[in-house]
mmCIF file of C-alpha atoms and ligand atoms in Angstrom:
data_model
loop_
_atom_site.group_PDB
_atom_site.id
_atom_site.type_symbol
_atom_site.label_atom_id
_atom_site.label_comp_id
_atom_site.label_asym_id
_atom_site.label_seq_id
_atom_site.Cartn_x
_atom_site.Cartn_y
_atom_site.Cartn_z
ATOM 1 C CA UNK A 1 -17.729 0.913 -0.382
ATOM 2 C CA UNK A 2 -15.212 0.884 2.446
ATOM 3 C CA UNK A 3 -14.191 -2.960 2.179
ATOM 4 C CA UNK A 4 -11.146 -3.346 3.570
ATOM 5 C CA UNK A 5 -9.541 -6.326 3.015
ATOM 6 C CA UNK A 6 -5.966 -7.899 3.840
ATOM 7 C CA UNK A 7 -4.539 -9.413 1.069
ATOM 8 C CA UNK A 8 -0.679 -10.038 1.697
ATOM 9 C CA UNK A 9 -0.593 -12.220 4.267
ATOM 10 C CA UNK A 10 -4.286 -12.908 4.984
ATOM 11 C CA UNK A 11 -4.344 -14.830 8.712
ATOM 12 C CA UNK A 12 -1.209 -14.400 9.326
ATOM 13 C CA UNK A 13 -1.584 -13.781 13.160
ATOM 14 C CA UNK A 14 1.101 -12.625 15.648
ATOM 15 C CA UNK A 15 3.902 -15.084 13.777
ATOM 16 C CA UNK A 16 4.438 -12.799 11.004
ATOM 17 C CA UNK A 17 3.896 -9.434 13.032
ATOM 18 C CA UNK A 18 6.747 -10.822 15.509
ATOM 19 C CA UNK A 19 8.736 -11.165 11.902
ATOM 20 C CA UNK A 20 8.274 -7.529 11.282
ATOM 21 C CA UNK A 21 9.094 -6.384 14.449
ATOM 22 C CA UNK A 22 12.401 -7.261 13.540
ATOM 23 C CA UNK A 23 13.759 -5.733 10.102
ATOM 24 C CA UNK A 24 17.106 -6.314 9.231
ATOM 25 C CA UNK A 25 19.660 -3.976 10.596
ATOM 26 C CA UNK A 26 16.644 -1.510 11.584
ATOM 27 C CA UNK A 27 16.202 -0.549 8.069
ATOM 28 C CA UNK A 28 14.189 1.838 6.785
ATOM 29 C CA UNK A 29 10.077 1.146 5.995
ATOM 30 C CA UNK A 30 8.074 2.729 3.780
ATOM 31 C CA UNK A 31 4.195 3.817 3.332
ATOM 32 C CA UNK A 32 3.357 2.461 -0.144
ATOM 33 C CA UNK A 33 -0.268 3.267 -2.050
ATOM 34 C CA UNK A 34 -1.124 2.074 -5.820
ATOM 35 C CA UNK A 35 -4.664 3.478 -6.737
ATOM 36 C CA UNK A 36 -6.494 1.338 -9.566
ATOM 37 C CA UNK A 37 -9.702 2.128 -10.913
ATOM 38 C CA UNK A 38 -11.166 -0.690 -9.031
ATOM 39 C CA UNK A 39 -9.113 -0.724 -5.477
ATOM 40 C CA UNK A 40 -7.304 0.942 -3.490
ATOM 41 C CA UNK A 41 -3.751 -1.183 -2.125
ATOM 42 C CA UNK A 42 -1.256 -0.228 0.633
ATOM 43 C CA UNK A 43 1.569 -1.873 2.185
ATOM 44 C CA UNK A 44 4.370 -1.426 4.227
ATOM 45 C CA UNK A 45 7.810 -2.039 1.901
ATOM 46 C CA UNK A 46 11.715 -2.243 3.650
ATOM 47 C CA UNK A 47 14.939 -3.748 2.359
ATOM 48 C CA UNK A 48 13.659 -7.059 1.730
ATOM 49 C CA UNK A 49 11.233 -5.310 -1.094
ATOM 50 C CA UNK A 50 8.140 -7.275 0.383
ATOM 51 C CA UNK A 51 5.180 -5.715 0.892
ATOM 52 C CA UNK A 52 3.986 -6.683 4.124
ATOM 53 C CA UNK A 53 0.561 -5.954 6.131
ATOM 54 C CA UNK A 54 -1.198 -5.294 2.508
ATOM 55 C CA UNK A 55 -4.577 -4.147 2.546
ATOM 56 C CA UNK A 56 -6.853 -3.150 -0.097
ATOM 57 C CA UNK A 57 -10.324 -1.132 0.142
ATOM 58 C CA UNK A 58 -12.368 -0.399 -3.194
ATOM 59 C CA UNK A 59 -11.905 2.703 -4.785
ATOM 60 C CA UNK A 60 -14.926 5.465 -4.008
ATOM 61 C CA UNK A 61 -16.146 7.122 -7.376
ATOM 62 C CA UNK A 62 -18.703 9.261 -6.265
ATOM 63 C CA UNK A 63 -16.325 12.211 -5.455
ATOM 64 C CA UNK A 64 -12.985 13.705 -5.459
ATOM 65 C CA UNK A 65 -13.115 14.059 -1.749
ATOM 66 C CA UNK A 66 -13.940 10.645 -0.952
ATOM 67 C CA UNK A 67 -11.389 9.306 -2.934
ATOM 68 C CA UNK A 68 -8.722 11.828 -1.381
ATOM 69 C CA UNK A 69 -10.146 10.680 2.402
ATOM 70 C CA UNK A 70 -10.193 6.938 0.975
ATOM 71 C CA UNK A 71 -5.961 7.183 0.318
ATOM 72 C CA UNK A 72 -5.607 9.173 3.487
ATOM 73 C CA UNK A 73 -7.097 6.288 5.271
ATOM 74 C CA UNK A 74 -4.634 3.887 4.567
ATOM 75 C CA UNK A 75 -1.798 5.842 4.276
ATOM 76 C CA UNK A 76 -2.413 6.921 7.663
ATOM 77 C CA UNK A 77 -3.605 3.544 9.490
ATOM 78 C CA UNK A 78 -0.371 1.612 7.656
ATOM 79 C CA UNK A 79 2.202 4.683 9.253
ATOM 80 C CA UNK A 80 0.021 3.734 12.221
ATOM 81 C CA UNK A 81 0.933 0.206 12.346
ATOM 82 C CA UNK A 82 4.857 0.804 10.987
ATOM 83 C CA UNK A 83 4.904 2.976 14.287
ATOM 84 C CA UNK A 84 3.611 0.491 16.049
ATOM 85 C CA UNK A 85 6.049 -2.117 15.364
ATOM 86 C CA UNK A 86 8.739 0.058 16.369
ATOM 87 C CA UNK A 87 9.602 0.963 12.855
ATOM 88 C CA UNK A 88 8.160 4.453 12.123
ATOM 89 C CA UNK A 89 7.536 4.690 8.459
ATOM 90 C CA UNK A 90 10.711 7.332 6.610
ATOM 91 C CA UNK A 91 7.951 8.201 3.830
ATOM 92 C CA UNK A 92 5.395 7.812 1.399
ATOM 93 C CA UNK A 93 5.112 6.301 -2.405
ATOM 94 C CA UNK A 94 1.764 6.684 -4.018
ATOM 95 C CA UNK A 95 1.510 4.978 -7.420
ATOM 96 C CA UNK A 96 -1.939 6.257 -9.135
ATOM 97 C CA UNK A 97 -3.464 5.832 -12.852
ATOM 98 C CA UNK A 98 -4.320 9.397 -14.384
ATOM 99 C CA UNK A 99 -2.352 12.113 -15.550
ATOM 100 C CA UNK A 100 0.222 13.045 -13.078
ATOM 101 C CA UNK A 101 2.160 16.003 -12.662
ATOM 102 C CA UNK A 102 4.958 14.482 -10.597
ATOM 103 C CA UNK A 103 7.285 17.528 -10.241
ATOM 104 C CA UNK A 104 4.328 19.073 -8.367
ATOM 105 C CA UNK A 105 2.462 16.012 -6.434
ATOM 106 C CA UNK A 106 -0.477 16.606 -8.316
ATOM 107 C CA UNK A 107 -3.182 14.101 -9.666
ATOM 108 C CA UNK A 108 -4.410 16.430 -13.056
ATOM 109 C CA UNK A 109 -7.280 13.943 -13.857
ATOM 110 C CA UNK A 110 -8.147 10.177 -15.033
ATOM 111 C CA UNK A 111 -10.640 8.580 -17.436
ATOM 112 C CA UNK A 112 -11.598 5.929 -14.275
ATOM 113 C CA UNK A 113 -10.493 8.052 -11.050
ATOM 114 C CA UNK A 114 -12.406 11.359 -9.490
ATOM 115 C CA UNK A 115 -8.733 13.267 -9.826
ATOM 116 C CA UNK A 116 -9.609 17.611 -10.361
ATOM 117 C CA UNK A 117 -5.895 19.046 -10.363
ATOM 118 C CA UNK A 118 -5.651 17.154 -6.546
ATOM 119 C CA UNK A 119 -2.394 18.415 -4.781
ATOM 120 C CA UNK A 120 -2.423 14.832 -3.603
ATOM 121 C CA UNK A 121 1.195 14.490 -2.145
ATOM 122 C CA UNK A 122 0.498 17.957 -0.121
ATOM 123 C CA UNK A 123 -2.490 16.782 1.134
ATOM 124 C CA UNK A 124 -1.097 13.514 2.537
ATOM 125 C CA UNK A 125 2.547 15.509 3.518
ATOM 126 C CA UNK A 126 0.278 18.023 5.838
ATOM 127 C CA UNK A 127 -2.028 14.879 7.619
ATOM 128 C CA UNK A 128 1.362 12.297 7.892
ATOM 129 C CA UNK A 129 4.507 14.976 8.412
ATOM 130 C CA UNK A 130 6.227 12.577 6.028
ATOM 131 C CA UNK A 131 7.546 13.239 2.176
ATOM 132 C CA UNK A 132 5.102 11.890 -0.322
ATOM 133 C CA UNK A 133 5.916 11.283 -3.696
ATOM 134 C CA UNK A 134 3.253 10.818 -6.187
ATOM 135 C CA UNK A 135 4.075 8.439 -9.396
ATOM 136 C CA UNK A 136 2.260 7.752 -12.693
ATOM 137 C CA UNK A 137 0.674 4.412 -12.630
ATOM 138 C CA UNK A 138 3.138 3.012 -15.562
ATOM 139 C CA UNK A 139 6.583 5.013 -14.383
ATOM 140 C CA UNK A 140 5.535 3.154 -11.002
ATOM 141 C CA UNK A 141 5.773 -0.315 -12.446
ATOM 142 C CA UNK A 142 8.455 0.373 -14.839
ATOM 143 C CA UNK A 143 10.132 1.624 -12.052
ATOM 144 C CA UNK A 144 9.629 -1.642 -10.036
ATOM 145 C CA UNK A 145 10.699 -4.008 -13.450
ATOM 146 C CA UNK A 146 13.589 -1.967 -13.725
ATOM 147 C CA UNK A 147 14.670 -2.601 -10.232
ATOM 148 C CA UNK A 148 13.518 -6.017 -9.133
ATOM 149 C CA UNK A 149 11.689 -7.957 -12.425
ATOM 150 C CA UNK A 150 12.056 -8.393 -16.285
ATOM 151 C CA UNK A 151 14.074 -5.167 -16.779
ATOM 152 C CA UNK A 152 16.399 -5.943 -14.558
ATOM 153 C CA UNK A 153 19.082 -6.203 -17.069
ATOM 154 C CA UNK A 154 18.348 -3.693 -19.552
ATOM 155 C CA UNK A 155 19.655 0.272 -19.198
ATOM 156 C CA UNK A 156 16.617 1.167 -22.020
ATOM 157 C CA UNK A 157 13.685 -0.423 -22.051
ATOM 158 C CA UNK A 158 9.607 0.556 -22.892
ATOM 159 C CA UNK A 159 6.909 -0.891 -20.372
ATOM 160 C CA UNK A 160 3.594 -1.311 -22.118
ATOM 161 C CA UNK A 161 0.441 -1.616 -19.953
ATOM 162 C CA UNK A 162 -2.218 -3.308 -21.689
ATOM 163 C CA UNK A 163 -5.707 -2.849 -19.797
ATOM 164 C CA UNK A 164 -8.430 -1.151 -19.436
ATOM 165 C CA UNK A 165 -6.549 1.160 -21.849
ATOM 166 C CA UNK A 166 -2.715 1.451 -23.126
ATOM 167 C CA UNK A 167 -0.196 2.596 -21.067
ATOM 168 C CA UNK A 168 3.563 3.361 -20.986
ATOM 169 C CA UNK A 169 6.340 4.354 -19.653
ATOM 170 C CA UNK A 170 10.159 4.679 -20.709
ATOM 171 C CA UNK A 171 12.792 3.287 -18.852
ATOM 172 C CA UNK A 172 16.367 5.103 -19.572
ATOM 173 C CA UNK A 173 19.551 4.599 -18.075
ATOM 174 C CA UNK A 174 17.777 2.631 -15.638
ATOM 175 C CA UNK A 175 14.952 5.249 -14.309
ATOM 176 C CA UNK A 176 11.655 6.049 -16.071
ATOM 177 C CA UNK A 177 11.512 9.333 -17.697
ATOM 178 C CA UNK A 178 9.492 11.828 -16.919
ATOM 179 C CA UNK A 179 9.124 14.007 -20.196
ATOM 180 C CA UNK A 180 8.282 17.482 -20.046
ATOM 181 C CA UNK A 181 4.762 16.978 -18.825
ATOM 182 C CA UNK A 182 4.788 13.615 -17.325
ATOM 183 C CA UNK A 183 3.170 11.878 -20.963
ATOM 184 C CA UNK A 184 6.887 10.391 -21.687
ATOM 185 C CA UNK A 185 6.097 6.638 -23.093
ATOM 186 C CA UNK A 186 2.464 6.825 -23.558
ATOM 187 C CA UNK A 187 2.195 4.951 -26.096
ATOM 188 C CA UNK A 188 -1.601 4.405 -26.028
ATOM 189 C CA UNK A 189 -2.334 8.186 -27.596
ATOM 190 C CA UNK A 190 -0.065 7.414 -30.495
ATOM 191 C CA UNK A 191 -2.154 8.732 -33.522
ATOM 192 C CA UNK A 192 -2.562 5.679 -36.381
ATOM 193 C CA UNK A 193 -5.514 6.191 -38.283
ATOM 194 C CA UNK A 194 -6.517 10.088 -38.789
ATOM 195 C CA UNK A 195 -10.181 8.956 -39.543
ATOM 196 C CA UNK A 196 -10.125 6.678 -36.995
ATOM 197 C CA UNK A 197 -12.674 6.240 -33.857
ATOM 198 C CA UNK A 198 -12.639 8.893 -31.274
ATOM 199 C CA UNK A 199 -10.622 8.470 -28.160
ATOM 200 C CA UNK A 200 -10.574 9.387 -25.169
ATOM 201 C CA UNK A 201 -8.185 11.707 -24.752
ATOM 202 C CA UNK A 202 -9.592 14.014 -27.717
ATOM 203 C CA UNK A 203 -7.830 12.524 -30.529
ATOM 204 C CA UNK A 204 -8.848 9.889 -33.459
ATOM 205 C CA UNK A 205 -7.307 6.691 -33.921
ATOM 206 C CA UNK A 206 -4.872 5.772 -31.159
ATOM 207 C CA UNK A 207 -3.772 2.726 -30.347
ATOM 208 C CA UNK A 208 -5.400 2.193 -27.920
ATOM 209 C CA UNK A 209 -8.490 2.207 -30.075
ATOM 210 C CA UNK A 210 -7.274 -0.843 -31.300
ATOM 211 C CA UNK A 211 -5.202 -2.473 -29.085
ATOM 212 C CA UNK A 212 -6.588 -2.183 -25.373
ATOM 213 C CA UNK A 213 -8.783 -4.366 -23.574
ATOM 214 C CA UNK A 214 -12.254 -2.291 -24.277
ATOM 215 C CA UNK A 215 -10.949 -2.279 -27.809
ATOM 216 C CA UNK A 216 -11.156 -5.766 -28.046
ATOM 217 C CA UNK A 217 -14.408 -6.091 -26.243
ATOM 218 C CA UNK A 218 -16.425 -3.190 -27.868
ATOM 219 C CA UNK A 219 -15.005 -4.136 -31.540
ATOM 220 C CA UNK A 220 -16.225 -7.796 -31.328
ATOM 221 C CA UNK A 221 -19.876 -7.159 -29.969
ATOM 222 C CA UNK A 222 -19.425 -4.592 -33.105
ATOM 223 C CA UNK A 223 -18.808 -7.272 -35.070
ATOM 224 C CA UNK A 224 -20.504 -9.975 -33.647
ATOM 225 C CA UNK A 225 -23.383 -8.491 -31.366
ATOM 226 C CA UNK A 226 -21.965 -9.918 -28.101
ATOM 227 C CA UNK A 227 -20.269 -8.044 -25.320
ATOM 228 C CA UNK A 228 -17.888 -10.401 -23.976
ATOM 229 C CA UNK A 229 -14.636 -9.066 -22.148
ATOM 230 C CA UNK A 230 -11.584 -9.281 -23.527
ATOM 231 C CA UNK A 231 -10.373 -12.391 -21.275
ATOM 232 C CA UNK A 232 -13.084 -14.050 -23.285
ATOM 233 C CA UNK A 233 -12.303 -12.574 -26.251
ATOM 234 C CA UNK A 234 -8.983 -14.092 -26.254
ATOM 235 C CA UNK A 235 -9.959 -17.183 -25.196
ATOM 236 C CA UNK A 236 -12.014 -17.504 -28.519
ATOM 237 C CA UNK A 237 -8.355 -16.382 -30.292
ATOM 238 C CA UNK A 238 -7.486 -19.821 -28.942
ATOM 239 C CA UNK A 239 -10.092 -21.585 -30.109
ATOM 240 C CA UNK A 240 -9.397 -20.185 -33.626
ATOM 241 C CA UNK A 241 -12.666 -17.898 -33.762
ATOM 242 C CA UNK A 242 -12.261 -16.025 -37.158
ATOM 243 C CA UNK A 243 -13.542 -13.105 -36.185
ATOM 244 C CA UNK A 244 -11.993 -12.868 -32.856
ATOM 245 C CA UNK A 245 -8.425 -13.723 -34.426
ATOM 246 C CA UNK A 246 -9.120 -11.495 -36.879
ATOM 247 C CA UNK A 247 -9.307 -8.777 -34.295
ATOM 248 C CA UNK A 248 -6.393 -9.564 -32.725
ATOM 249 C CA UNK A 249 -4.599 -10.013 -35.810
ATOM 250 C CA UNK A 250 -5.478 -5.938 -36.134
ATOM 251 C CA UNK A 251 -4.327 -5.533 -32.371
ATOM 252 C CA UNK A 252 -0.762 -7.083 -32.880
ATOM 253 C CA UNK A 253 -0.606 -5.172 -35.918
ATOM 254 C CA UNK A 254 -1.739 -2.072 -34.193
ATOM 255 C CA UNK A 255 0.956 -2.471 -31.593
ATOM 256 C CA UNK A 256 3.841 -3.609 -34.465
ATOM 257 C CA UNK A 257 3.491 -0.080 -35.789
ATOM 258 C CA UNK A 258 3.601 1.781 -32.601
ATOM 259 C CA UNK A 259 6.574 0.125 -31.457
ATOM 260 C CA UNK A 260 8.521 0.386 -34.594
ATOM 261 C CA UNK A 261 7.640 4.436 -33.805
ATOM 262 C CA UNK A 262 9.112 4.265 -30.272
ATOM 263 C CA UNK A 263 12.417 1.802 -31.124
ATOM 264 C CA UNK A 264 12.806 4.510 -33.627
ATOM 265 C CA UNK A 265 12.984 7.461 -31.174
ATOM 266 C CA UNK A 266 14.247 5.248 -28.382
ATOM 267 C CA UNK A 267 16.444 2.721 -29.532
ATOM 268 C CA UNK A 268 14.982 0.212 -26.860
ATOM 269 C CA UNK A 269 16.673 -3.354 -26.581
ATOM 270 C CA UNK A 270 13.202 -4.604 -24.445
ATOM 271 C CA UNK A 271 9.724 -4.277 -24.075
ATOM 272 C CA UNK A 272 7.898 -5.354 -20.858
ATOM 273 C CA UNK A 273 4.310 -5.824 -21.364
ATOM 274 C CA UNK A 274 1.823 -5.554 -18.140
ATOM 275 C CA UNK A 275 -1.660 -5.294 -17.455
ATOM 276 C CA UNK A 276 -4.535 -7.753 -18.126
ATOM 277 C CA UNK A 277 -3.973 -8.223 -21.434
ATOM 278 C CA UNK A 278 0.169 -8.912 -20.964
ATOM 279 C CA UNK A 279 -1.567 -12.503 -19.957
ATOM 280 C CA UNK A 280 -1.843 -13.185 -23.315
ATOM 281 C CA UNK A 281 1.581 -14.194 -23.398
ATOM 282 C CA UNK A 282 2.547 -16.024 -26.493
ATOM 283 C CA UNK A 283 -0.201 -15.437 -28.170
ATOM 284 C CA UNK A 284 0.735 -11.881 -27.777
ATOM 285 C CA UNK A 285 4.914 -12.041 -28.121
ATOM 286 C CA UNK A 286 5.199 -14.307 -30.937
ATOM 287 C CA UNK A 287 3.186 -12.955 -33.775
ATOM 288 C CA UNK A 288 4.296 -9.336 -32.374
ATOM 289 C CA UNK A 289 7.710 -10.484 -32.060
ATOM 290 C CA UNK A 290 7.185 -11.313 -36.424
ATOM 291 C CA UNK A 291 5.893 -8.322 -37.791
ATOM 292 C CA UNK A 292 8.488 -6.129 -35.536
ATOM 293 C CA UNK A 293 11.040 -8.362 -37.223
ATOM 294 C CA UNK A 294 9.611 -7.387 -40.284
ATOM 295 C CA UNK A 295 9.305 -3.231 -39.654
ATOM 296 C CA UNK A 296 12.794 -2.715 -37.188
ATOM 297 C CA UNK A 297 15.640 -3.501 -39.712
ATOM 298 C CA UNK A 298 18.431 -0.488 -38.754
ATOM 299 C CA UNK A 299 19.054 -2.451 -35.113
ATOM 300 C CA UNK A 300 17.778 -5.797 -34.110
ATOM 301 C CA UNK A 301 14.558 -5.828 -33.047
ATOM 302 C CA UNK A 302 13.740 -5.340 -29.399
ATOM 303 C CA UNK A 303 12.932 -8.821 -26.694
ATOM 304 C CA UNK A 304 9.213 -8.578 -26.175
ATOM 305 C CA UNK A 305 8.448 -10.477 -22.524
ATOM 306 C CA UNK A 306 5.549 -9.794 -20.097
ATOM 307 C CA UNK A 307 6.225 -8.413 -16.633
ATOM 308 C CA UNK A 308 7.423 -10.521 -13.655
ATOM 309 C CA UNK A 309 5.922 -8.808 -10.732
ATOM 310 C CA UNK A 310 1.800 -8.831 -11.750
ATOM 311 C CA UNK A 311 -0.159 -6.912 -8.893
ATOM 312 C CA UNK A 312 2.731 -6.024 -6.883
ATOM 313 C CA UNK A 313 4.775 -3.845 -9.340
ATOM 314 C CA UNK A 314 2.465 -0.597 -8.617
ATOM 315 C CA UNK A 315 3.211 -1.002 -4.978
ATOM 316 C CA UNK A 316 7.086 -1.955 -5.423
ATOM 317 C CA UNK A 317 7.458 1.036 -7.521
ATOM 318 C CA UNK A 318 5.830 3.500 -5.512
ATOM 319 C CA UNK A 319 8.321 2.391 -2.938
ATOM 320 C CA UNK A 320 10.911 2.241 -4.414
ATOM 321 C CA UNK A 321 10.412 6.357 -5.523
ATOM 322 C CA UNK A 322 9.344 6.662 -1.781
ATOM 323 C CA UNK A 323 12.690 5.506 -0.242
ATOM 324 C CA UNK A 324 14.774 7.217 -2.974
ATOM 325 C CA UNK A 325 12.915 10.487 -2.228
ATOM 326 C CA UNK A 326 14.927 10.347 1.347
ATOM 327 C CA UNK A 327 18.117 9.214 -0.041
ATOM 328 C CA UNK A 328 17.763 5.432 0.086
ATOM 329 C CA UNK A 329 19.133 4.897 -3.464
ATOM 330 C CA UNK A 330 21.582 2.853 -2.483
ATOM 331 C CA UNK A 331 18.921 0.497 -0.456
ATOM 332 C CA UNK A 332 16.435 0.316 -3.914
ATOM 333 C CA UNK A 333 20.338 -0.535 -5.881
ATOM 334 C CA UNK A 334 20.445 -3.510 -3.503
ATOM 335 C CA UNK A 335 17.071 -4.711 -4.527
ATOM 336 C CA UNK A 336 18.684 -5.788 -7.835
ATOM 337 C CA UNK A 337 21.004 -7.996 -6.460
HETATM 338 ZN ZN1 LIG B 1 -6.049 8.735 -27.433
#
């Protein structure tokens, strides 16, 4: 359960501590977290946005407690090490999935994570006497695009998170917004069939009924009698499988209609697809990229692209919120360039 792994800059040795020693012009570090249903990741971020001395342990699910002592851990032993090198951590970014209530530092709750209305940032403020600022999983990497990958040059932009489940987050004017109770951009709960399957969240017929990973999976062992994850599932999609093609066909669809909703509201010139599923790439962008073409006529239709900074954008994000939190805004501005 506690695993603890290093995954940045595995073997490394004293070379690359030496290099850390040394930040340029004594910039400020920060403590960053991003919680995942599976692991746990933490890093140490400055003004070269490169997560350094990254470890990862695997997320506890027995209890709320655990988890909470799990985070604490590694928030704690990287502000350790940042001390160490003579470059005391300034704060804290914790990207988490869940619903969030940002304002307040609070982790409400999560289909995959032990979160019971967790004053999380509080918590971690009391045990590190630094700020902590806790981020939706999606704002967190739409935060990092925005700043450092594929949204770099858009003001307006929707990230999509394609998992486990669907996720979102809108970017305006260049930072995600938060909504009135941190749900701004997710897309995943958008209601498209009123008899459809029960999700999650209460409601019938999201997308995300349709067009997540588990969707994929669970509606071709429907179909077919075998479970096979939705990696595999798409790899059939290749291979011209009808049924499997046909159930992507219905995903694509699925995710023409929602987005036609939000460039609606929004007026979006991008969307940024991450998660798992974003791997699809072409697969996924071009026959998307049609039937938007097809259901967007007042402006032109929006760029579809997937992601640029995979398993780091969580962390970058989280970071990025972190050192803006103590008035770095002008350090995460110089990311972009
Ligand atoms: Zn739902």
């Amino acid at each position: 359960m506690n695993r603890r792994e290093h995954v940045f800059d595995p073997g490394s040795g004293e070379r690359s501590v030496t290099e850390a020693l040394t930040p340029p012009n004594g910039s400020p570090v920060v403590v960053a977290i991003d919680i995942g249903g599976s692991w746990i990741k933490g890093a140490l971020v400055g003004a070269d946005a490169r997560p350094t001395a990254g470890e990862r342990v695997a997320t506890p699910d027995a209890s709320e407690a655990e988890l909470v002592e799990a985070v604490a851990a590694l928030t704690l032993g990287l502000a350790d090490l940042a001390q160490r090198r003579g470059t005391p951590a300034v704060a804290v970014g914790i990207s988490t999935a869940g619903v969030i209530d940002e304002t307040s530092g609070t982790a409400r709750r999560s289909a995959n994570l032990r979160w019971r209305n967790t004053a999380l940032a509080r918590h971690l403020e009391e045990r590190t006497g630094r700020r902590v600022t806790l981020l939706q999983d999606a704002r967190a990497a739409a935060q990092a695009e925005a700043v450092l990958g594929a949204g770099r040059d858009a003001d307006n932009f929707l990230m999509v998170i394609l998992g486990t489940g669907v996720g979102g987050a809108v970017v305006s004017g260049g930072r995600p917004l938060l909504g009135s109770h941190g749900l701004a951009g997710e897309i995943g709960h958008l209601q498209l069939d009123p008899e459809g399957p029960l999700c999650g969240c209460g409601g019938r017929g999201c997308l995300e009924m349709v067009a997540s990973g588990t969707a994929l999976s669970r509606r071709y062992n429907d179909a077919t009698g075998r479970l096979l994850p939705a990696e595999a599932v798409l790899e059939l999609v290749i291979e011209g499988d009808p049924v499997a093609t046909g159930l992507w066909s219905d995903a694509v669809s699925a995710l023409a209609v929602a987005l036609a909703a939000a460039v609606a509201v929004l007026d979006i010139e991008l969307v940024i697809f991450g998660g798992g599923m974003a791997a699809a790439g072409q697969l996924l962008l071009d026959p998307l990229a049609n039937e938007l073409a097809a259901r967007v006529v007042l402006a032109p239709p929006p760029r579809l692209t997937v992601a640029a900074l995979g398993n780091d954008a969580g962390l970058l994000g989280a970071a990025a919120a972190a050192l803006r939190s103590v008035g770095h805004d002008g350090l995460v501005r110089s990311w972009q360039s």
